[in-house]
CSV table of N, CA and C in Angstrom, one decimal:
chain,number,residue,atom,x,y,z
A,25,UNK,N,11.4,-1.4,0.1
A,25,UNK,CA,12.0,-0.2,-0.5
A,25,UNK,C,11.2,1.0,-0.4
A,26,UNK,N,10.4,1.0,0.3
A,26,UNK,CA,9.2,2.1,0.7
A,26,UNK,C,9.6,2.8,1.6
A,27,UNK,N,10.2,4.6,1.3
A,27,UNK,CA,10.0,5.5,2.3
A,27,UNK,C,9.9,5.4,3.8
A,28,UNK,N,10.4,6.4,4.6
A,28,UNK,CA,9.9,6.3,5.8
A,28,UNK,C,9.0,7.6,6.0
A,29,UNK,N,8.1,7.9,7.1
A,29,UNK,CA,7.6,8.8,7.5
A,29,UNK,C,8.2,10.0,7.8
A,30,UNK,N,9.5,9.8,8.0
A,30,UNK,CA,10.5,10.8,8.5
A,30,UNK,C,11.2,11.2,7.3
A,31,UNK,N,10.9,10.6,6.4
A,31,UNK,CA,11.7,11.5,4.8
A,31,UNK,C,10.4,12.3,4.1
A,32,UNK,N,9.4,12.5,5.0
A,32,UNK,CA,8.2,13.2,4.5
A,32,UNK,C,8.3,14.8,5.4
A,33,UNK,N,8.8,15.7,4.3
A,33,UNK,CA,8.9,17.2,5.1
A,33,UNK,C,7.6,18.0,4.9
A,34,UNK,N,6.7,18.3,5.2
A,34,UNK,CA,5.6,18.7,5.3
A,34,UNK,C,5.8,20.1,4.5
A,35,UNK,N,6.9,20.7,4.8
A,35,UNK,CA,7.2,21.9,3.9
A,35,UNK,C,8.0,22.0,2.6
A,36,UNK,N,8.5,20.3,2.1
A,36,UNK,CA,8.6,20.5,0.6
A,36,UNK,C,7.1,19.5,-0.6
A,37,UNK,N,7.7,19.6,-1.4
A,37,UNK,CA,6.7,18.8,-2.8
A,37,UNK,C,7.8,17.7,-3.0
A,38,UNK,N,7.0,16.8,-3.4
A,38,UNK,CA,7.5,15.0,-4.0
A,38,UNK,C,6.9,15.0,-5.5
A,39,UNK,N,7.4,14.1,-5.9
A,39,UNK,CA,7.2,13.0,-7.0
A,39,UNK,C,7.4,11.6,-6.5
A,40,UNK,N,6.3,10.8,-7.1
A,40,UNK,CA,6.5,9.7,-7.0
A,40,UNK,C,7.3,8.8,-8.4
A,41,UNK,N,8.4,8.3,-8.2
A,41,UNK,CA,9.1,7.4,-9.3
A,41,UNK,C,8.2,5.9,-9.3
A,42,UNK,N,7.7,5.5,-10.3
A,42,UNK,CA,7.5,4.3,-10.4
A,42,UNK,C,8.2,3.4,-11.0
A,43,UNK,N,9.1,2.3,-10.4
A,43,UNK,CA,9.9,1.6,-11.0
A,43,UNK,C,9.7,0.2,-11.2
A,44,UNK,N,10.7,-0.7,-11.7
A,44,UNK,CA,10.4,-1.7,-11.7
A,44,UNK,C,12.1,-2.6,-11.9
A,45,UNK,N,12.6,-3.1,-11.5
A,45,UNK,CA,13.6,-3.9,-11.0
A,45,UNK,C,14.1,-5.0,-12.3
A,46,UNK,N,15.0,-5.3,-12.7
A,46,UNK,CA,15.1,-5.9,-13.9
A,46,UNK,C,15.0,-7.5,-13.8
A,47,UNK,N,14.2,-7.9,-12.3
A,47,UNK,CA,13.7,-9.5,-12.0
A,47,UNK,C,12.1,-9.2,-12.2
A,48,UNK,N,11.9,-8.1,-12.2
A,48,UNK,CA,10.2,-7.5,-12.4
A,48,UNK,C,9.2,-6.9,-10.9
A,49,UNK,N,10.4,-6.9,-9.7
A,49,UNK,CA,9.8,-6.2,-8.4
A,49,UNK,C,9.5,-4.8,-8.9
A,50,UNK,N,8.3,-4.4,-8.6
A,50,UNK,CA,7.4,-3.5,-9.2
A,50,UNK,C,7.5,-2.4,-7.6
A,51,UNK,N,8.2,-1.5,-7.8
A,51,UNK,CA,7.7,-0.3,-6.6
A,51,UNK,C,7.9,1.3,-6.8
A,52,UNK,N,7.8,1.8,-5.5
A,52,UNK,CA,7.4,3.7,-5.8
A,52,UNK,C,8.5,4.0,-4.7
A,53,UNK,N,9.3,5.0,-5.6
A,53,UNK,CA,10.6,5.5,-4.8
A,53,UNK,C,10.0,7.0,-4.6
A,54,UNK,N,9.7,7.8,-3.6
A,54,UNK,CA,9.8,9.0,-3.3
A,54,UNK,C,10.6,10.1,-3.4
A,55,UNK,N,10.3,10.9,-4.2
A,55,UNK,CA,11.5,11.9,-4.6
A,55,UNK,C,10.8,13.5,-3.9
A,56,UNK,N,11.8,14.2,-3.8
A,56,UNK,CA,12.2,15.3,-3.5
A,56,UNK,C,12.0,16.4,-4.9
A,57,UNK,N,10.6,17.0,-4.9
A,57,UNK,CA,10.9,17.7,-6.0
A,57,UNK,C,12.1,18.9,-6.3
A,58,UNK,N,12.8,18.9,-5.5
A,58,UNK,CA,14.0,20.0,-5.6
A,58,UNK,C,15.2,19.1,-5.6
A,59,UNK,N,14.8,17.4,-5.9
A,59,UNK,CA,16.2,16.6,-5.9
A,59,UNK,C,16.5,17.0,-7.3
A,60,UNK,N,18.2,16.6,-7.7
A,60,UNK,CA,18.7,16.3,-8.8
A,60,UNK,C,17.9,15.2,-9.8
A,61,UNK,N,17.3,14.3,-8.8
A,61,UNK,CA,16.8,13.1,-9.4
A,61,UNK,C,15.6,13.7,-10.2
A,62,UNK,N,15.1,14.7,-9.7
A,62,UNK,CA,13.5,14.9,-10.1
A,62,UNK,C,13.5,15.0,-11.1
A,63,UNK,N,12.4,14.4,-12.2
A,63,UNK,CA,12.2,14.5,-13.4
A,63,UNK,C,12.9,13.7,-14.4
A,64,UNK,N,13.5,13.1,-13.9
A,64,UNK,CA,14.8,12.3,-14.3
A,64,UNK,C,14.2,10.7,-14.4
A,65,UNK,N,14.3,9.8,-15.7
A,65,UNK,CA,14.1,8.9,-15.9
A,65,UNK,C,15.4,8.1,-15.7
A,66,UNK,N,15.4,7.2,-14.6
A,66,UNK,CA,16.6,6.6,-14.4
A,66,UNK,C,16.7,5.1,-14.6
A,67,UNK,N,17.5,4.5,-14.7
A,67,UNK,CA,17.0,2.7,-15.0
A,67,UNK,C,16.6,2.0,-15.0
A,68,UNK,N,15.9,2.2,-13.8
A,68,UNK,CA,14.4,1.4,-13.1
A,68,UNK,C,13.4,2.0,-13.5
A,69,UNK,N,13.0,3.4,-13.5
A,69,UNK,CA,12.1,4.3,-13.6
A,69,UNK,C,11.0,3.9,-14.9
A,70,UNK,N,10.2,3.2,-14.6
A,70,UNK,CA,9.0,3.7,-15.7
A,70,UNK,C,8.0,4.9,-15.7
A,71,UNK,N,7.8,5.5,-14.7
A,71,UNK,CA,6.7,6.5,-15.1
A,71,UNK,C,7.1,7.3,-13.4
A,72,UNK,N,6.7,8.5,-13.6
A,72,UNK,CA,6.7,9.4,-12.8
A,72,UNK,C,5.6,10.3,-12.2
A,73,UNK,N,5.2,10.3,-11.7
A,73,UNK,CA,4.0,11.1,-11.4
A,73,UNK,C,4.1,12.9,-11.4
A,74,UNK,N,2.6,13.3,-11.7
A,74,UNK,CA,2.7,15.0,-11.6
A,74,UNK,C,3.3,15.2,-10.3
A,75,UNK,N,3.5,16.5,-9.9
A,75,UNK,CA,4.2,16.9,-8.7
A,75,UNK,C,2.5,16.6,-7.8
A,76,UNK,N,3.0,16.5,-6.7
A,76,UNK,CA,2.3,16.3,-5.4
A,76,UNK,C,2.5,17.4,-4.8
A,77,UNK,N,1.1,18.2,-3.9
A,77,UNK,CA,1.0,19.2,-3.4
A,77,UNK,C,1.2,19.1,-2.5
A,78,UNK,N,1.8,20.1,-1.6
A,78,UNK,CA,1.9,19.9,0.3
A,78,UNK,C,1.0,19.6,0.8
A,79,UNK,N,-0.2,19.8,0.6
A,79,UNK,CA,-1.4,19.6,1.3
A,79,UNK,C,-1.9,17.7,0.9
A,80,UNK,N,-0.9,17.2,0.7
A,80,UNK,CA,-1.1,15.8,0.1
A,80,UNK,C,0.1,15.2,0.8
A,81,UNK,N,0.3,16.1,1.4
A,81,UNK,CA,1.6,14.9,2.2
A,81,UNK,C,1.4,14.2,3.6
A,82,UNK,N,0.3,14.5,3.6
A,82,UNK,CA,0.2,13.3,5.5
A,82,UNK,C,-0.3,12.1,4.3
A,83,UNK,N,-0.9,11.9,3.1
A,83,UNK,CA,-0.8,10.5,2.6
A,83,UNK,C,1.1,9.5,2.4
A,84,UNK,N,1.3,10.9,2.2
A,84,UNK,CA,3.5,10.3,1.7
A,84,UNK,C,3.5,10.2,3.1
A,85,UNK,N,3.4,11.0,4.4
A,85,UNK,CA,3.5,10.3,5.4
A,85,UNK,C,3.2,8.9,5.8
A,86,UNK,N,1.9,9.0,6.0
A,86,UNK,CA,1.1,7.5,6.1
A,86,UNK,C,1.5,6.5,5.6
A,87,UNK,N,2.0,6.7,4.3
A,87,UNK,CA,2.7,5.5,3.2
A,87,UNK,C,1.1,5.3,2.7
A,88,UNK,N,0.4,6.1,2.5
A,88,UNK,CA,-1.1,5.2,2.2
A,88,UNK,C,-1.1,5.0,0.5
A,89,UNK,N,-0.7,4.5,-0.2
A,89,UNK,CA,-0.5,4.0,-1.8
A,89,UNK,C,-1.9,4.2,-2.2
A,90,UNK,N,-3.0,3.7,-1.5
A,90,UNK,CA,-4.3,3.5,-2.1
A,90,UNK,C,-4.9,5.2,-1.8
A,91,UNK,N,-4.6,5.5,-0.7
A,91,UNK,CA,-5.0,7.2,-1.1
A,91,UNK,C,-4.3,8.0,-2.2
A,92,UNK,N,-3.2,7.4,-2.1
A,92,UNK,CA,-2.2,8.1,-3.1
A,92,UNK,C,-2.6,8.0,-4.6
A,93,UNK,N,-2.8,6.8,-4.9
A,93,UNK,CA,-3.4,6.1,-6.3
A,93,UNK,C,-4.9,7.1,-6.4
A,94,UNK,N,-5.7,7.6,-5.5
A,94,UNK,CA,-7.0,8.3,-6.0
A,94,UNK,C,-6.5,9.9,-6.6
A,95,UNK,N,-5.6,10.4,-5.4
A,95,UNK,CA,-5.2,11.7,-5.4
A,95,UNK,C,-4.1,12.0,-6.7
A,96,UNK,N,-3.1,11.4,-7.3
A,96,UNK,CA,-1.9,11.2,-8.1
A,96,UNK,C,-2.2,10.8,-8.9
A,97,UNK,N,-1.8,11.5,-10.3
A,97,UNK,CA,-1.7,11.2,-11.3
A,97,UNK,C,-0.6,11.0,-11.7
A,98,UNK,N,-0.2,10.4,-12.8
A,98,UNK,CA,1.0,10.1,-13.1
A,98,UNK,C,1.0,11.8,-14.3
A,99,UNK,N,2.5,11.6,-14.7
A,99,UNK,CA,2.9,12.9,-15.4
A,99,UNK,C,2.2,13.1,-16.7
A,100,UNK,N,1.8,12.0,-17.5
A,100,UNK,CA,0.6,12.6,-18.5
A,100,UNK,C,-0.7,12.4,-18.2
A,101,UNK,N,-0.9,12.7,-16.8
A,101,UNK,CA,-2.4,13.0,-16.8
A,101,UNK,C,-3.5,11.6,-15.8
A,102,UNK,N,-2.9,10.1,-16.5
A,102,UNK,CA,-3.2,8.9,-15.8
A,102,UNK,C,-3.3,8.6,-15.0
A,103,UNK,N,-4.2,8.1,-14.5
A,103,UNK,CA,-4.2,7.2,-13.2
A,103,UNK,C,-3.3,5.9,-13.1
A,104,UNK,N,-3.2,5.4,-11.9
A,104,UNK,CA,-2.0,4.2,-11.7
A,104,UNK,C,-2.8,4.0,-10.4
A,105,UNK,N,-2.8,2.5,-10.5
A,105,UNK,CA,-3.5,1.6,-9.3
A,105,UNK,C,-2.3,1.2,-8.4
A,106,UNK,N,-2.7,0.3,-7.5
A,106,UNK,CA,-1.7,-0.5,-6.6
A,106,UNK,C,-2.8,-1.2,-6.1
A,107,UNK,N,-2.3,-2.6,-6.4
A,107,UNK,CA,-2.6,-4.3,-5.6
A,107,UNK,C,-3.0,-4.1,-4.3
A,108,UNK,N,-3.3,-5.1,-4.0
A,108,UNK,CA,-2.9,-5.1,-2.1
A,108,UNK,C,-2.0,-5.5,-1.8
A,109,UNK,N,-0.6,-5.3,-2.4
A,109,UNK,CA,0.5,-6.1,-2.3
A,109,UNK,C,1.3,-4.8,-2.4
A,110,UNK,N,0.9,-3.5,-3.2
A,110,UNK,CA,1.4,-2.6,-3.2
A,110,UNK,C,2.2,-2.5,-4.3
A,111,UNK,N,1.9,-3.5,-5.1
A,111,UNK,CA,2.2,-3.5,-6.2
A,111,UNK,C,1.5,-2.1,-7.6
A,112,UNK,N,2.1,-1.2,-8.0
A,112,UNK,CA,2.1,-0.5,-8.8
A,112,UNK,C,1.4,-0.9,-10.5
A,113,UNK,N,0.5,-0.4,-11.0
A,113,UNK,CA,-0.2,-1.0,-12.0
A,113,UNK,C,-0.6,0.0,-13.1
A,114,UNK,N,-0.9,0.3,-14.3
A,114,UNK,CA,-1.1,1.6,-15.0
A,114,UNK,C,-2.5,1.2,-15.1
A,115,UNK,N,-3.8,2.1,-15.9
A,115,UNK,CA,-4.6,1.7,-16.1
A,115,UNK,C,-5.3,0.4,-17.0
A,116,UNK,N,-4.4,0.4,-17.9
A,116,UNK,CA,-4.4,-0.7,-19.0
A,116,UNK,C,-4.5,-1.9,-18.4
A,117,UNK,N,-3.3,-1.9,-17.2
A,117,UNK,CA,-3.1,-3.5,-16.8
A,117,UNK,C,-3.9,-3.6,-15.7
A,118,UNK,N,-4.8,-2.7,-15.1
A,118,UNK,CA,-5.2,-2.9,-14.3
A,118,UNK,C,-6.9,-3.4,-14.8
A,119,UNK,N,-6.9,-2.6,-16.3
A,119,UNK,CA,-8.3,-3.0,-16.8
A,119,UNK,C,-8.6,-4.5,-17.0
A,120,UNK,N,-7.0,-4.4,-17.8
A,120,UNK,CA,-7.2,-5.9,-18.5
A,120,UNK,C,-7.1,-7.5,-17.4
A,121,UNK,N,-6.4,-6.7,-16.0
A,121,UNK,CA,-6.6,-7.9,-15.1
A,121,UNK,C,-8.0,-8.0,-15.0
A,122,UNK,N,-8.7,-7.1,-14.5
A,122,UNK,CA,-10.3,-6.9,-14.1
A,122,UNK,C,-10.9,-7.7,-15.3
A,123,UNK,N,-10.7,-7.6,-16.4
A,123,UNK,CA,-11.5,-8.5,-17.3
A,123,UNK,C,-10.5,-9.8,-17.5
A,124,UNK,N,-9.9,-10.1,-16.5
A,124,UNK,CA,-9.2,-11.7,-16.4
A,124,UNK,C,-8.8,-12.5,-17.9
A,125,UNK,N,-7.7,-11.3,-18.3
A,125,UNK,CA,-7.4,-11.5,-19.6
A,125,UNK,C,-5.8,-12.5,-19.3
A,126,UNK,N,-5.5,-13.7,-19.6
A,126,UNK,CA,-4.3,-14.4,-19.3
A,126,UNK,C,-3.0,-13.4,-19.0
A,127,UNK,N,-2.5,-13.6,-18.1
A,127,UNK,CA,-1.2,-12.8,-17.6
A,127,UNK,C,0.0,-12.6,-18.7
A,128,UNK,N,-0.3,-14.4,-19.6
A,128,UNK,CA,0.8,-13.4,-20.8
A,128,UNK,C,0.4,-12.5,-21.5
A,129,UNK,N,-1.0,-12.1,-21.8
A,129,UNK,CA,-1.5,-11.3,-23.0
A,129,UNK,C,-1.8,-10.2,-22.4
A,130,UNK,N,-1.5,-10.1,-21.2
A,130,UNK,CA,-1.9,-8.3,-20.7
A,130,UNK,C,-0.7,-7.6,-21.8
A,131,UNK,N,-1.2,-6.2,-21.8
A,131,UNK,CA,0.0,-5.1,-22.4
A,131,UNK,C,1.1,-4.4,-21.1
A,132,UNK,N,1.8,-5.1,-20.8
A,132,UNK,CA,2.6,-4.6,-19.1
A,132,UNK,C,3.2,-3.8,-19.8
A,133,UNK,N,3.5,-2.6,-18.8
A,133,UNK,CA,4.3,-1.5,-19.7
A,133,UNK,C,5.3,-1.3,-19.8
A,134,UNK,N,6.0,-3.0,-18.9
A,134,UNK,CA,7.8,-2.7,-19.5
A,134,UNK,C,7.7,-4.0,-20.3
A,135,UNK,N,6.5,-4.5,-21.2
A,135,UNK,CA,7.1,-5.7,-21.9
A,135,UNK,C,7.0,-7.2,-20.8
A,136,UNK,N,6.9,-7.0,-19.6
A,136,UNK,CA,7.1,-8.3,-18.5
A,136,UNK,C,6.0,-8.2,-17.7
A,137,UNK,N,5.6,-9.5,-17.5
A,137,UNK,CA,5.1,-9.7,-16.0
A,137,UNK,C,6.1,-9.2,-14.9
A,138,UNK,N,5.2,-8.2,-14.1
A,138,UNK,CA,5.8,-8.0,-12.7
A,138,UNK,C,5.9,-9.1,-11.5
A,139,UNK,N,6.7,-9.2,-11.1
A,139,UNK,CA,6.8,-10.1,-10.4
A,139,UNK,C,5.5,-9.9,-8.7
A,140,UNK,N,4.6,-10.8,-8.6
A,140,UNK,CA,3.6,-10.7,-8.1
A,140,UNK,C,3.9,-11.7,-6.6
A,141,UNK,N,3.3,-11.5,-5.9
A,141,UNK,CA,4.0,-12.5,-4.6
A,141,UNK,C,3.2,-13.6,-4.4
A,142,UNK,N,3.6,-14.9,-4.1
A,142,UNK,CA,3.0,-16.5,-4.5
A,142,UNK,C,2.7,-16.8,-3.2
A,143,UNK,N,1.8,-17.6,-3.0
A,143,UNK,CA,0.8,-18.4,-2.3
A,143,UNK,C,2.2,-18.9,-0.7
């Protein structure tokens, strides 16, 4: 569900949507800061990031999530990781994996385990 290179205009601004799917597929929908959508919490939508600068867009090109996660903050200010799976993570859950706290007792921030990809 990831963007293509070619919906990346060098001469507008994005937002990144972070969503998550009601089976718990965890991903980042690229928006158009001058879309209708922008700013807009929609069904899937858990968190939204600050606007992204033009000078930050050969990463939304690249698709590079791990550059993106250093440079992007989400809309109050937070940081937000991504897996190597490209899985989408807030800081909390990404602390509390790092201290290998049981997957039911993390705090996930829609209430569920995201659905993670198996062996």
């Amino acid at each position: 569900m990831m963007w293509e290179a070619s919906d990346v205009n060098e001469n507008e601004e994005y937002r990144l949507h972070f969503c998550e799917s009601i089976d718990g597929d965890r991903f980042i929908r690229l928006i158009n800061i001058n879309s209708e959508c922008n700013g807009k919490l929609q069904d899937d939508v858990v968190f939204i990031s600050a606007p992204i600068s033009k000078g930050e867009n050969y990463a939304l090109k690249r698709r590079d999530l791990l550059t993106l996660s250093e440079i992007v903050k989400l809309e109050d200010g937070q940081p937000f990781f991504v897996d190597t799976h490209g899985i989408w993570l807030t800081k909390l859950e990404a602390d509390e994996m790092d201290d290998n706290v049981n997957f039911n007792k993390i705090h996930w921030a829609t209430g569920r385990i995201p659905k993670f990809p198996t062996r």
